[in-house]
Amino acid sequence: MQAKLSPSTTGSSAASAHSKHPFKEPKQVEALKNLRVLLGPDNEKFDDGELMRFIVARSYDLPGAKDQLLASLEWRKTNKVDDLAIPGSSNPNGVMYGVRGWHSVPDANIEADQPNVPEHAVRLQKYMGGSCLHKWDKAGRPIYIERMGQHNVKGLAKNVTTAELVDYHIRCTEFVHNTIMPECEERFGTDDKVIDKETVIFDCTGMGFHQLHMDGLNMLRSLTDMDQKAYPERLGKLFIVNSPFVFVKVYSMIKKWLDPGVIEKIHILGKDYKSILLDHIDEENLPEFLGGSCTCNHMPGGCVPSVIMNNIKPVDKTPAQNNNLLAVPTYLRPRSSSSASANSIMDFVLPGKPKDGIYQMFSTMAHGKACEYEVVVADEDIEHQPEVIIKFRIKGVRAACEGLNFTVARFVFGEVADNGTIVVPTKFYSHIECPETSDGILVKFTATEAGLYVLSWKPEHQCGLVQMEYGVTVDGIPGEGSDML
């Protein structure tokens, strides 16, 4: 995780002069000096702490740290992250989850119709087990608590798109880094102690095999990838408590996505976790249900409000037409709610960058089952009517393309998302038209309305395992499949 990259407060060329908390170890000082040389004149824009996070994330590979830093800046610019309206002491913006114990933002729960609280941030509360930014640990780091074991993973994957979840996560992350971290610095920081990380507690109480849902795990992977690339070295410690056997199964998959440095910060605990938490967190700052003495009984929902656990009433949804959908103006990815589900491209997308603008995937495309790809076009982009292009081709088995139907459908937001109208007529492509090795078939349409578009293709006959290559772009922005940065 990472805060907004802020300008340096000094013009000195000495590395240690670029930070309120100078790094003193010779290895650190040398690495900072050399990275600033690699960055050239632009190095003056960055604080030592910002640069050191990227240096550590790349294990002191300085060219790699430079590349990741610049890529994160480009990502922030492209996705307008720095323009997001987040809660703070000088604005009325509503919070995205429960907040307890801070001066800069009064104790609050997420509510509908609050300034700059998107509709999807309210909607997803129905499926989340409960979360709260709850006070601070003994090091002065903010504590984020999530009742992971109570998540309705299937409901989340079905009713919240990955684009919406990513947008929600970005907003929450920016709030912590740009509102709460500065308060931590002011209240608990010293000349020798920088506070730029957070402590996280995941409570797995209630977790079961029903949460092993591929679409939900793919959503989690999207967030994990983004955090490691765009927000490196923002995690202090992660305590996973009340972890049952099923978590071993989940973690065996999640661990493959994580950098070694992140894995070292994860502490998986069973039911004997209370003394360990109290070693790091004062009793009065730890919720009672986790072994502390805090109840936050002055707030609805107590320390960690949860609709699923019925300690707080469901939040009414804001009307969809008032939805400020995304921080990312155009967003593309395989659709998690595809009716093909476990047989969809979500399960078989091969990693890596596209070749000639096309990603490769395997899909068991059964009769009547559609593979879908979603495109979200924001209000601010609709003025220039962005062009959506999908290119696809069969590789290896020409017969697999026979009987393939390709449809582009217009969908609306919210619960009526499947009552759409066709905006591009369905076309039948024969195996002759679907080339094996050439550039493939291009289908284009112009987005004339803001909203969620779903690209859907399905075979008319059982084709078995189909090796297919595809690519989707909106005004030159590629869909998911390449590295995010």
One Martini backbone bead per residue (centre of mass of N, CA, C, O) as a GRO file, in nm:
protein
  485
    1MET     BB    1   0.100   0.033   0.014
    2GLN     BB    2   0.019   0.390  -0.080
    3ALA     BB    3   0.077   0.705  -0.098
    4LYS     BB    4   0.092   0.994  -0.197
    5LEU     BB    5   0.317   1.151  -0.397
    6SER     BB    6   0.525   1.378  -0.252
    7PRO     BB    7   0.689   1.646  -0.223
    8SER     BB    8   0.966   1.776  -0.141
    9THR     BB    9   1.100   1.996   0.127
   10THR     BB   10   1.380   1.978  -0.029
   11GLY     BB   11   1.696   2.064  -0.220
   12SER     BB   12   1.881   1.865  -0.125
   13SER     BB   13   2.127   1.612  -0.215
   14ALA     BB   14   2.088   1.470   0.041
   15ALA     BB   15   1.919   1.201   0.129
   16SER     BB   16   1.850   1.266   0.440
   17ALA     BB   17   1.710   1.557   0.364
   18HIS     BB   18   1.428   1.410   0.243
   19SER     BB   19   1.355   1.363   0.559
   20LYS     BB   20   1.214   1.347   0.875
   21HIS     BB   21   1.340   1.037   0.865
   22PRO     BB   22   1.638   0.947   0.867
   23PHE     BB   23   1.856   0.743   0.708
   24LYS     BB   24   2.151   0.561   0.854
   25GLU     BB   25   2.214   0.327   0.699
   26PRO     BB   26   2.444   0.269   0.463
   27LYS     BB   27   2.262   0.106   0.267
   28GLN     BB   28   2.037   0.318   0.249
   29VAL     BB   29   2.196   0.570   0.166
   30GLU     BB   30   2.314   0.448  -0.094
   31ALA     BB   31   2.047   0.373  -0.234
   32LEU     BB   32   1.925   0.657  -0.242
   33LYS     BB   33   2.146   0.794  -0.400
   34ASN     BB   34   2.132   0.605  -0.657
   35LEU     BB   35   1.831   0.649  -0.723
   36ARG     BB   36   1.854   0.954  -0.772
   37VAL     BB   37   2.035   0.926  -1.015
   38LEU     BB   38   1.836   0.759  -1.191
   39LEU     BB   39   1.605   0.990  -1.180
   40GLY     BB   40   1.724   1.255  -1.160
   41PRO     BB   41   1.572   1.556  -1.127
   42ASP     BB   42   1.303   1.408  -1.014
   43ASN     BB   43   1.403   1.328  -0.722
   44GLU     BB   44   1.292   1.590  -0.568
   45LYS     BB   45   0.984   1.481  -0.538
   46PHE     BB   46   1.102   1.277  -0.318
   47ASP     BB   47   1.087   1.096  -0.048
   48ASP     BB   48   1.265   0.870   0.121
   49GLY     BB   49   1.029   0.688   0.209
   50GLU     BB   50   0.919   0.636  -0.074
   51LEU     BB   51   1.176   0.512  -0.196
   52MET     BB   52   1.221   0.282   0.016
   53ARG     BB   53   0.973   0.114  -0.052
   54PHE     BB   54   1.077   0.034  -0.338
   55ILE     BB   55   1.347  -0.084  -0.259
   56VAL     BB   56   1.239  -0.310  -0.074
   57ALA     BB   57   1.037  -0.442  -0.276
   58ARG     BB   58   1.314  -0.493  -0.472
   59SER     BB   59   1.565  -0.577  -0.308
   60TYR     BB   60   1.771  -0.344  -0.413
   61ASP     BB   61   1.663  -0.301  -0.705
   62LEU     BB   62   1.697  -0.007  -0.857
   63PRO     BB   63   1.576  -0.033  -1.143
   64GLY     BB   64   1.317  -0.167  -1.034
   65ALA     BB   65   1.230   0.068  -0.851
   66LYS     BB   66   1.205   0.277  -1.070
   67ASP     BB   67   0.994   0.134  -1.247
   68GLN     BB   68   0.773   0.111  -1.026
   69LEU     BB   69   0.744   0.408  -0.961
   70LEU     BB   70   0.669   0.511  -1.248
   71ALA     BB   71   0.428   0.320  -1.285
   72SER     BB   72   0.262   0.431  -1.046
   73LEU     BB   73   0.236   0.717  -1.155
   74GLU     BB   74   0.089   0.639  -1.416
   75TRP     BB   75  -0.149   0.503  -1.281
   76ARG     BB   76  -0.251   0.752  -1.127
   77LYS     BB   77  -0.295   0.929  -1.375
   78THR     BB   78  -0.481   0.749  -1.547
   79ASN     BB   79  -0.688   0.700  -1.278
   80LYS     BB   80  -0.718   0.958  -1.098
   81VAL     BB   81  -0.636   0.925  -0.790
   82ASP     BB   82  -0.572   1.229  -0.695
   83ASP     BB   83  -0.898   1.309  -0.741
   84LEU     BB   84  -1.004   1.186  -0.502
   85ALA     BB   85  -1.262   1.183  -0.264
   86ILE     BB   86  -1.175   1.213   0.073
   87PRO     BB   87  -1.169   1.193   0.391
   88GLY     BB   88  -1.163   1.487   0.618
   89SER     BB   89  -1.126   1.771   0.816
   90SER     BB   90  -1.202   1.972   0.543
   91ASN     BB   91  -1.453   1.768   0.488
   92PRO     BB   92  -1.777   1.586   0.416
   93ASN     BB   93  -1.687   1.315   0.350
   94GLY     BB   94  -1.759   0.998   0.341
   95VAL     BB   95  -1.727   0.689   0.454
   96MET     BB   96  -1.642   0.335   0.369
   97TYR     BB   97  -1.620   0.271   0.681
   98GLY     BB   98  -1.541   0.208   0.981
   99VAL     BB   99  -1.461   0.460   1.238
  100ARG     BB  100  -1.208   0.473   1.515
  101GLY     BB  101  -1.026   0.728   1.706
  102TRP     BB  102  -1.025   1.007   1.538
  103HIS     BB  103  -0.971   1.344   1.455
  104SER     BB  104  -1.007   1.382   1.136
  105VAL     BB  105  -1.242   1.159   1.190
  106PRO     BB  106  -1.522   1.082   1.295
  107ASP     BB  107  -1.711   0.865   1.416
  108ALA     BB  108  -1.818   0.609   1.175
  109ASN     BB  109  -2.044   0.505   0.924
  110ILE     BB  110  -2.166   0.392   0.652
  111GLU     BB  111  -2.359   0.600   0.420
  112ALA     BB  112  -2.601   0.708   0.249
  113ASP     BB  113  -2.582   1.018   0.080
  114GLN     BB  114  -2.294   1.081   0.099
  115PRO     BB  115  -2.033   1.244   0.017
  116ASN     BB  116  -1.859   1.051  -0.202
  117VAL     BB  117  -2.051   0.784  -0.197
  118PRO     BB  118  -2.078   0.519  -0.360
  119GLU     BB  119  -2.307   0.282  -0.435
  120HIS     BB  120  -2.112   0.029  -0.421
  121ALA     BB  121  -2.014   0.081  -0.128
  122VAL     BB  122  -2.295   0.013  -0.011
  123ARG     BB  123  -2.372  -0.260  -0.143
  124LEU     BB  124  -2.124  -0.440  -0.031
  125GLN     BB  125  -2.209  -0.452   0.275
  126LYS     BB  126  -2.404  -0.703   0.245
  127TYR     BB  127  -2.130  -0.906   0.184
  128MET     BB  128  -1.972  -0.807   0.423
  129GLY     BB  129  -1.855  -0.892   0.745
  130GLY     BB  130  -1.673  -0.647   0.827
  131SER     BB  131  -1.533  -0.311   0.897
  132CYS     BB  132  -1.238  -0.132   1.049
  133LEU     BB  133  -1.084   0.165   1.167
  134HIS     BB  134  -0.910   0.076   1.479
  135LYS     BB  135  -0.705   0.267   1.576
  136TRP     BB  136  -0.394   0.163   1.750
  137ASP     BB  137  -0.082   0.070   1.802
  138LYS     BB  138   0.226   0.075   1.971
  139ALA     BB  139   0.354   0.215   1.695
  140GLY     BB  140   0.110   0.404   1.563
  141ARG     BB  141  -0.062   0.220   1.394
  142PRO     BB  142  -0.310   0.148   1.208
  143ILE     BB  143  -0.618  -0.044   1.244
  144TYR     BB  144  -0.737  -0.316   1.050
  145ILE     BB  145  -1.064  -0.472   1.050
  146GLU     BB  146  -1.173  -0.808   0.941
  147ARG     BB  147  -1.455  -1.028   0.880
  148MET     BB  148  -1.379  -1.276   0.679
  149GLY     BB  149  -1.564  -1.524   0.776
  150GLN     BB  150  -1.844  -1.348   0.687
  151HIS     BB  151  -1.831  -1.359   0.400
  152ASN     BB  152  -2.017  -1.326   0.092
  153VAL     BB  153  -1.870  -1.436  -0.178
  154LYS     BB  154  -2.089  -1.500  -0.385
  155GLY     BB  155  -2.245  -1.233  -0.356
  156LEU     BB  156  -2.012  -1.049  -0.433
  157ALA     BB  157  -1.952  -1.170  -0.721
  158LYS     BB  158  -2.253  -1.123  -0.829
  159ASN     BB  159  -2.305  -0.795  -0.720
  160VAL     BB  160  -1.990  -0.727  -0.764
  161THR     BB  161  -1.758  -0.587  -0.930
  162THR     BB  162  -1.428  -0.562  -0.971
  163ALA     BB  163  -1.427  -0.262  -1.034
  164GLU     BB  164  -1.575  -0.178  -0.773
  165LEU     BB  165  -1.379  -0.305  -0.568
  166VAL     BB  166  -1.130  -0.149  -0.657
  167ASP     BB  167  -1.240   0.132  -0.608
  168TYR     BB  168  -1.294   0.095  -0.308
  169HIS     BB  169  -1.000   0.023  -0.229
  170ILE     BB  170  -0.869   0.285  -0.319
  171ARG     BB  171  -1.026   0.477  -0.136
  172CYS     BB  172  -0.941   0.348   0.133
  173THR     BB  173  -0.634   0.373   0.094
  174GLU     BB  174  -0.619   0.681   0.057
  175PHE     BB  175  -0.735   0.750   0.333
  176VAL     BB  176  -0.515   0.627   0.509
  177HIS     BB  177  -0.260   0.774   0.375
  178ASN     BB  178  -0.392   1.093   0.365
  179THR     BB  179  -0.528   1.107   0.669
  180ILE     BB  180  -0.420   0.903   0.893
  181MET     BB  181  -0.109   0.903   0.875
  182PRO     BB  182  -0.061   1.203   0.947
  183GLU     BB  183  -0.182   1.169   1.232
  184CYS     BB  184   0.019   0.961   1.332
  185GLU     BB  185   0.266   1.139   1.303
  186GLU     BB  186   0.169   1.365   1.498
  187ARG     BB  187   0.112   1.170   1.754
  188PHE     BB  188   0.369   0.926   1.717
  189GLY     BB  189   0.600   1.056   1.597
  190THR     BB  190   0.954   1.060   1.533
  191ASP     BB  191   1.275   1.101   1.437
  192ASP     BB  192   1.301   0.760   1.452
  193LYS     BB  193   0.980   0.740   1.354
  194VAL     BB  194   0.802   0.598   1.102
  195ILE     BB  195   0.456   0.628   0.974
  196ASP     BB  196   0.367   0.397   0.684
  197LYS     BB  197   0.192   0.174   0.827
  198GLU     BB  198  -0.021  -0.114   0.877
  199THR     BB  199  -0.247  -0.293   1.076
  200VAL     BB  200  -0.382  -0.628   1.036
  201ILE     BB  201  -0.708  -0.794   1.093
  202PHE     BB  202  -0.816  -1.132   1.044
  203ASP     BB  203  -1.131  -1.277   1.096
  204CYS     BB  204  -1.224  -1.636   1.061
  205THR     BB  205  -1.488  -1.650   1.178
  206GLY     BB  206  -1.694  -1.882   0.987
  207MET     BB  207  -1.519  -2.028   0.807
  208GLY     BB  208  -1.562  -2.201   0.486
  209PHE     BB  209  -1.606  -2.380   0.192
  210HIS     BB  210  -1.814  -2.167   0.077
  211GLN     BB  211  -1.557  -1.958   0.017
  212LEU     BB  212  -1.460  -2.139  -0.228
  213HIS     BB  213  -1.455  -1.897  -0.472
  214MET     BB  214  -1.329  -1.814  -0.767
  215ASP     BB  215  -1.434  -1.527  -0.815
  216GLY     BB  216  -1.352  -1.419  -0.536
  217LEU     BB  217  -1.047  -1.484  -0.565
  218ASN     BB  218  -1.003  -1.303  -0.813
  219MET     BB  219  -1.065  -1.045  -0.668
  220LEU     BB  220  -0.838  -1.070  -0.459
  221ARG     BB  221  -0.608  -1.073  -0.664
  222SER     BB  222  -0.647  -0.789  -0.775
  223LEU     BB  223  -0.579  -0.648  -0.505
  224THR     BB  224  -0.300  -0.771  -0.453
  225ASP     BB  225  -0.160  -0.673  -0.708
  226MET     BB  226  -0.205  -0.371  -0.663
  227ASP     BB  227  -0.062  -0.337  -0.390
  228GLN     BB  228   0.224  -0.439  -0.482
  229LYS     BB  229   0.257  -0.220  -0.717
  230ALA     BB  230   0.123   0.064  -0.593
  231TYR     BB  231   0.159  -0.031  -0.255
  232PRO     BB  232   0.439  -0.059  -0.126
  233GLU     BB  233   0.520  -0.105   0.197
  234ARG     BB  234   0.225  -0.078   0.388
  235LEU     BB  235   0.277  -0.330   0.555
  236GLY     BB  236   0.335  -0.442   0.869
  237LYS     BB  237   0.095  -0.637   0.988
  238LEU     BB  238  -0.061  -0.973   0.969
  239PHE     BB  239  -0.345  -1.099   1.139
  240ILE     BB  240  -0.463  -1.440   1.153
  241VAL     BB  241  -0.758  -1.535   1.308
  242ASN     BB  242  -0.929  -1.816   1.357
  243SER     BB  243  -0.792  -2.038   1.183
  244PRO     BB  244  -0.890  -2.276   0.981
  245PHE     BB  245  -0.845  -2.532   0.766
  246VAL     BB  246  -0.953  -2.382   0.513
  247PHE     BB  247  -0.729  -2.165   0.508
  248VAL     BB  248  -0.506  -2.342   0.398
  249LYS     BB  249  -0.631  -2.357   0.118
  250VAL     BB  250  -0.639  -2.057   0.058
  251TYR     BB  251  -0.337  -1.985   0.118
  252SER     BB  252  -0.209  -2.170  -0.100
  253MET     BB  253  -0.305  -1.965  -0.319
  254ILE     BB  254  -0.228  -1.680  -0.218
  255LYS     BB  255   0.085  -1.717  -0.180
  256LYS     BB  256   0.151  -1.712  -0.493
  257TRP     BB  257   0.091  -1.384  -0.509
  258LEU     BB  258   0.324  -1.322  -0.312
  259ASP     BB  259   0.563  -1.161  -0.177
  260PRO     BB  260   0.809  -1.237   0.040
  261GLY     BB  261   0.780  -0.976   0.218
  262VAL     BB  262   0.479  -1.029   0.285
  263ILE     BB  263   0.490  -1.311   0.414
  264GLU     BB  264   0.665  -1.219   0.667
  265LYS     BB  265   0.401  -1.043   0.786
  266ILE     BB  266   0.250  -1.310   0.832
  267HIS     BB  267   0.016  -1.425   1.096
  268ILE     BB  268  -0.089  -1.746   1.173
  269LEU     BB  269  -0.373  -1.804   1.376
  270GLY     BB  270  -0.568  -1.933   1.595
  271LYS     BB  271  -0.704  -1.923   1.922
  272ASP     BB  272  -0.401  -1.836   2.038
  273TYR     BB  273  -0.386  -1.480   2.003
  274LYS     BB  274  -0.419  -1.264   2.232
  275SER     BB  275  -0.125  -1.224   2.338
  276ILE     BB  276  -0.012  -1.129   2.068
  277LEU     BB  277  -0.186  -0.880   2.026
  278LEU     BB  278  -0.105  -0.751   2.311
  279ASP     BB  279   0.195  -0.703   2.225
  280HIS     BB  280   0.088  -0.476   1.995
  281ILE     BB  281  -0.182  -0.404   2.167
  282ASP     BB  282  -0.372  -0.227   2.343
  283GLU     BB  283  -0.646  -0.309   2.519
  284GLU     BB  284  -0.815  -0.037   2.456
  285ASN     BB  285  -0.762  -0.095   2.122
  286LEU     BB  286  -0.905  -0.374   2.157
  287PRO     BB  287  -1.138  -0.572   2.094
  288GLU     BB  288  -1.315  -0.789   2.285
  289PHE     BB  289  -1.338  -1.026   2.061
  290LEU     BB  290  -0.991  -1.009   2.062
  291GLY     BB  291  -0.901  -0.949   2.390
  292GLY     BB  292  -1.001  -0.686   2.480
  293SER     BB  293  -1.189  -0.377   2.605
  294CYS     BB  294  -1.330  -0.282   2.358
  295THR     BB  295  -1.673  -0.160   2.232
  296CYS     BB  296  -1.801   0.095   2.112
  297ASN     BB  297  -2.102   0.170   2.246
  298HIS     BB  298  -2.149   0.457   2.092
  299MET     BB  299  -2.181   0.265   1.839
  300PRO     BB  300  -2.309   0.129   1.581
  301GLY     BB  301  -2.166  -0.200   1.597
  302GLY     BB  302  -1.928  -0.099   1.734
  303CYS     BB  303  -1.617  -0.180   1.636
  304VAL     BB  304  -1.754  -0.389   1.405
  305PRO     BB  305  -1.955  -0.345   1.162
  306SER     BB  306  -2.237  -0.584   1.070
  307VAL     BB  307  -2.478  -0.703   0.871
  308ILE     BB  308  -2.441  -1.015   0.891
  309MET     BB  309  -2.429  -0.993   1.227
  310ASN     BB  310  -2.659  -0.785   1.322
  311ASN     BB  311  -2.519  -0.498   1.452
  312ILE     BB  312  -2.650  -0.367   1.189
  313LYS     BB  313  -2.813  -0.198   0.970
  314PRO     BB  314  -2.892  -0.176   0.668
  315VAL     BB  315  -2.792  -0.003   0.390
  316ASP     BB  316  -2.916   0.211   0.190
  317LYS     BB  317  -2.944   0.262  -0.133
  318THR     BB  318  -2.837   0.441  -0.376
  319PRO     BB  319  -2.924   0.564  -0.649
  320ALA     BB  320  -2.782   0.476  -0.946
  321GLN     BB  321  -2.783   0.762  -1.092
  322ASN     BB  322  -2.573   0.869  -0.848
  323ASN     BB  323  -2.330   0.716  -0.959
  324ASN     BB  324  -1.979   0.710  -0.893
  325LEU     BB  325  -1.827   0.452  -1.011
  326LEU     BB  326  -1.518   0.548  -1.094
  327ALA     BB  327  -1.177   0.604  -1.096
  328VAL     BB  328  -1.191   0.441  -1.354
  329PRO     BB  329  -1.318   0.523  -1.648
  330THR     BB  330  -1.200   0.255  -1.784
  331TYR     BB  331  -1.306  -0.094  -1.763
  332LEU     BB  332  -1.146  -0.425  -1.792
  333ARG     BB  333  -1.289  -0.765  -1.780
  334PRO     BB  334  -1.369  -1.047  -1.679
  335ARG     BB  335  -1.673  -1.173  -1.586
  336SER     BB  336  -1.769  -1.294  -1.275
  337SER     BB  337  -2.093  -1.343  -1.366
  338SER     BB  338  -2.067  -1.554  -1.554
  339SER     BB  339  -2.251  -1.827  -1.667
  340ALA     BB  340  -1.996  -2.013  -1.692
  341SER     BB  341  -1.808  -1.971  -1.463
  342ALA     BB  342  -1.602  -2.233  -1.407
  343ASN     BB  343  -1.583  -2.227  -1.749
  344SER     BB  344  -1.442  -1.972  -1.772
  345ILE     BB  345  -1.185  -1.744  -1.834
  346MET     BB  346  -1.109  -1.699  -1.535
  347ASP     BB  347  -0.957  -1.991  -1.504
  348PHE     BB  348  -0.758  -1.970  -1.797
  349VAL     BB  349  -0.581  -1.736  -1.783
  350LEU     BB  350  -0.288  -1.634  -1.905
  351PRO     BB  351  -0.010  -1.504  -1.818
  352GLY     BB  352   0.075  -1.188  -1.925
  353LYS     BB  353   0.137  -1.040  -2.207
  354PRO     BB  354   0.040  -0.939  -2.495
  355LYS     BB  355   0.007  -1.063  -2.831
  356ASP     BB  356  -0.083  -0.851  -3.056
  357GLY     BB  357  -0.331  -0.768  -2.853
  358ILE     BB  358  -0.351  -1.073  -2.738
  359TYR     BB  359  -0.503  -1.299  -2.537
  360GLN     BB  360  -0.482  -1.601  -2.360
  361MET     BB  361  -0.721  -1.880  -2.359
  362PHE     BB  362  -0.916  -2.119  -2.179
  363SER     BB  363  -1.231  -2.291  -2.275
  364THR     BB  364  -1.531  -2.441  -2.169
  365MET     BB  365  -1.778  -2.428  -2.426
  366ALA     BB  366  -2.081  -2.477  -2.362
  367HIS     BB  367  -2.392  -2.524  -2.426
  368GLY     BB  368  -2.538  -2.211  -2.336
  369LYS     BB  369  -2.257  -2.090  -2.252
  370ALA     BB  370  -2.117  -1.790  -2.143
  371CYS     BB  371  -1.868  -1.563  -2.224
  372GLU     BB  372  -1.752  -1.273  -2.043
  373TYR     BB  373  -1.715  -0.909  -2.091
  374GLU     BB  374  -1.638  -0.606  -1.925
  375VAL     BB  375  -1.751  -0.255  -1.966
  376VAL     BB  376  -1.670   0.061  -1.825
  377VAL     BB  377  -1.840   0.376  -1.869
  378ALA     BB  378  -1.801   0.694  -1.798
  379ASP     BB  379  -1.938   1.001  -1.800
  380GLU     BB  380  -1.668   1.163  -1.871
  381ASP     BB  381  -1.626   0.981  -2.151
  382ILE     BB  382  -1.890   1.013  -2.339
  383GLU     BB  383  -1.837   1.268  -2.514
  384HIS     BB  384  -1.625   1.093  -2.712
  385GLN     BB  385  -1.713   0.814  -2.773
  386PRO     BB  386  -1.592   0.535  -2.724
  387GLU     BB  387  -1.398   0.271  -2.858
  388VAL     BB  388  -1.485  -0.069  -2.904
  389ILE     BB  389  -1.261  -0.358  -2.912
  390ILE     BB  390  -1.278  -0.691  -3.048
  391LYS     BB  391  -1.047  -0.971  -3.053
  392PHE     BB  392  -1.059  -1.297  -3.222
  393ARG     BB  393  -0.927  -1.646  -3.197
  394ILE     BB  394  -0.834  -1.950  -3.312
  395LYS     BB  395  -0.618  -2.213  -3.171
  396GLY     BB  396  -0.564  -2.519  -3.358
  397VAL     BB  397  -0.900  -2.554  -3.356
  398ARG     BB  398  -1.115  -2.483  -3.597
  399ALA     BB  399  -1.385  -2.632  -3.515
  400ALA     BB  400  -1.439  -2.467  -3.251
  401CYS     BB  401  -1.577  -2.215  -3.412
  402GLU     BB  402  -1.815  -2.359  -3.484
  403GLY     BB  403  -2.103  -2.186  -3.392
  404LEU     BB  404  -2.021  -1.897  -3.318
  405ASN     BB  405  -2.138  -1.650  -3.103
  406PHE     BB  406  -2.164  -1.283  -3.116
  407THR     BB  407  -2.220  -1.043  -2.847
  408VAL     BB  408  -2.355  -0.713  -2.779
  409ALA     BB  409  -2.450  -0.571  -2.462
  410ARG     BB  410  -2.678  -0.370  -2.281
  411PHE     BB  411  -2.639  -0.247  -1.949
  412VAL     BB  412  -2.742  -0.192  -1.627
  413PHE     BB  413  -2.751  -0.104  -1.320
  414GLY     BB  414  -2.770  -0.336  -1.081
  415GLU     BB  415  -3.044  -0.556  -1.044
  416VAL     BB  416  -3.103  -0.500  -1.377
  417ALA     BB  417  -2.846  -0.605  -1.550
  418ASP     BB  418  -3.015  -0.839  -1.735
  419ASN     BB  419  -3.187  -0.590  -1.884
  420GLY     BB  420  -3.108  -0.573  -2.200
  421THR     BB  421  -2.975  -0.435  -2.506
  422ILE     BB  422  -2.896  -0.448  -2.825
  423VAL     BB  423  -2.614  -0.278  -3.002
  424VAL     BB  424  -2.509  -0.541  -3.151
  425PRO     BB  425  -2.547  -0.762  -3.370
  426THR     BB  426  -2.570  -1.075  -3.416
  427LYS     BB  427  -2.308  -1.305  -3.523
  428PHE     BB  428  -2.208  -1.546  -3.750
  429TYR     BB  429  -1.921  -1.766  -3.727
  430SER     BB  430  -1.730  -1.938  -3.913
  431HIS     BB  431  -1.447  -2.128  -3.962
  432ILE     BB  432  -1.356  -1.945  -4.198
  433GLU     BB  433  -1.378  -1.662  -4.043
  434CYS     BB  434  -1.201  -1.810  -3.815
  435PRO     BB  435  -0.893  -1.776  -3.777
  436GLU     BB  436  -0.589  -1.930  -3.678
  437THR     BB  437  -0.326  -1.703  -3.747
  438SER     BB  438  -0.431  -1.439  -3.779
  439ASP     BB  439  -0.578  -1.139  -3.670
  440GLY     BB  440  -0.870  -1.182  -3.684
  441ILE     BB  441  -1.166  -1.066  -3.539
  442LEU     BB  442  -1.343  -0.759  -3.568
  443VAL     BB  443  -1.524  -0.570  -3.315
  444LYS     BB  444  -1.722  -0.269  -3.325
  445PHE     BB  445  -1.806   0.003  -3.094
  446THR     BB  446  -1.998   0.279  -2.972
  447ALA     BB  447  -2.015   0.459  -2.678
  448THR     BB  448  -2.321   0.647  -2.598
  449GLU     BB  449  -2.321   0.535  -2.298
  450ALA     BB  450  -2.320   0.516  -1.975
  451GLY     BB  451  -2.178   0.206  -1.846
  452LEU     BB  452  -2.252  -0.139  -1.871
  453TYR     BB  453  -2.081  -0.368  -2.070
  454VAL     BB  454  -2.145  -0.684  -2.247
  455LEU     BB  455  -1.946  -0.937  -2.365
  456SER     BB  456  -2.073  -1.217  -2.564
  457TRP     BB  457  -1.982  -1.571  -2.595
  458LYS     BB  458  -2.112  -1.868  -2.783
  459PRO     BB  459  -2.191  -2.186  -2.850
  460GLU     BB  460  -2.411  -2.411  -3.023
  461HIS     BB  461  -2.197  -2.631  -2.953
  462GLN     BB  462  -2.018  -2.876  -2.836
  463CYS     BB  463  -1.644  -2.824  -2.798
  464GLY     BB  464  -1.498  -2.828  -2.549
  465LEU     BB  465  -1.174  -2.760  -2.551
  466VAL     BB  466  -1.081  -2.424  -2.602
  467GLN     BB  467  -0.851  -2.246  -2.794
  468MET     BB  468  -0.826  -1.897  -2.720
  469GLU     BB  469  -0.801  -1.565  -2.856
  470TYR     BB  470  -0.799  -1.232  -2.698
  471GLY     BB  471  -0.919  -0.882  -2.722
  472VAL     BB  472  -0.955  -0.562  -2.535
  473THR     BB  473  -1.054  -0.223  -2.618
  474VAL     BB  474  -1.048   0.133  -2.508
  475ASP     BB  475  -0.904   0.362  -2.665
  476GLY     BB  476  -0.630   0.170  -2.620
  477ILE     BB  477  -0.725   0.023  -2.365
  478PRO     BB  478  -0.648  -0.252  -2.207
  479GLY     BB  479  -0.724  -0.533  -2.082
  480GLU     BB  480  -0.708  -0.776  -1.882
  481GLY     BB  481  -0.360  -0.954  -1.852
  482SER     BB  482  -0.176  -0.752  -1.791
  483ASP     BB  483   0.004  -0.553  -1.634
  484MET     BB  484  -0.108  -0.290  -1.457
  485LEU     BB  485   0.169  -0.108  -1.492
   0.00000   0.00000   0.00000
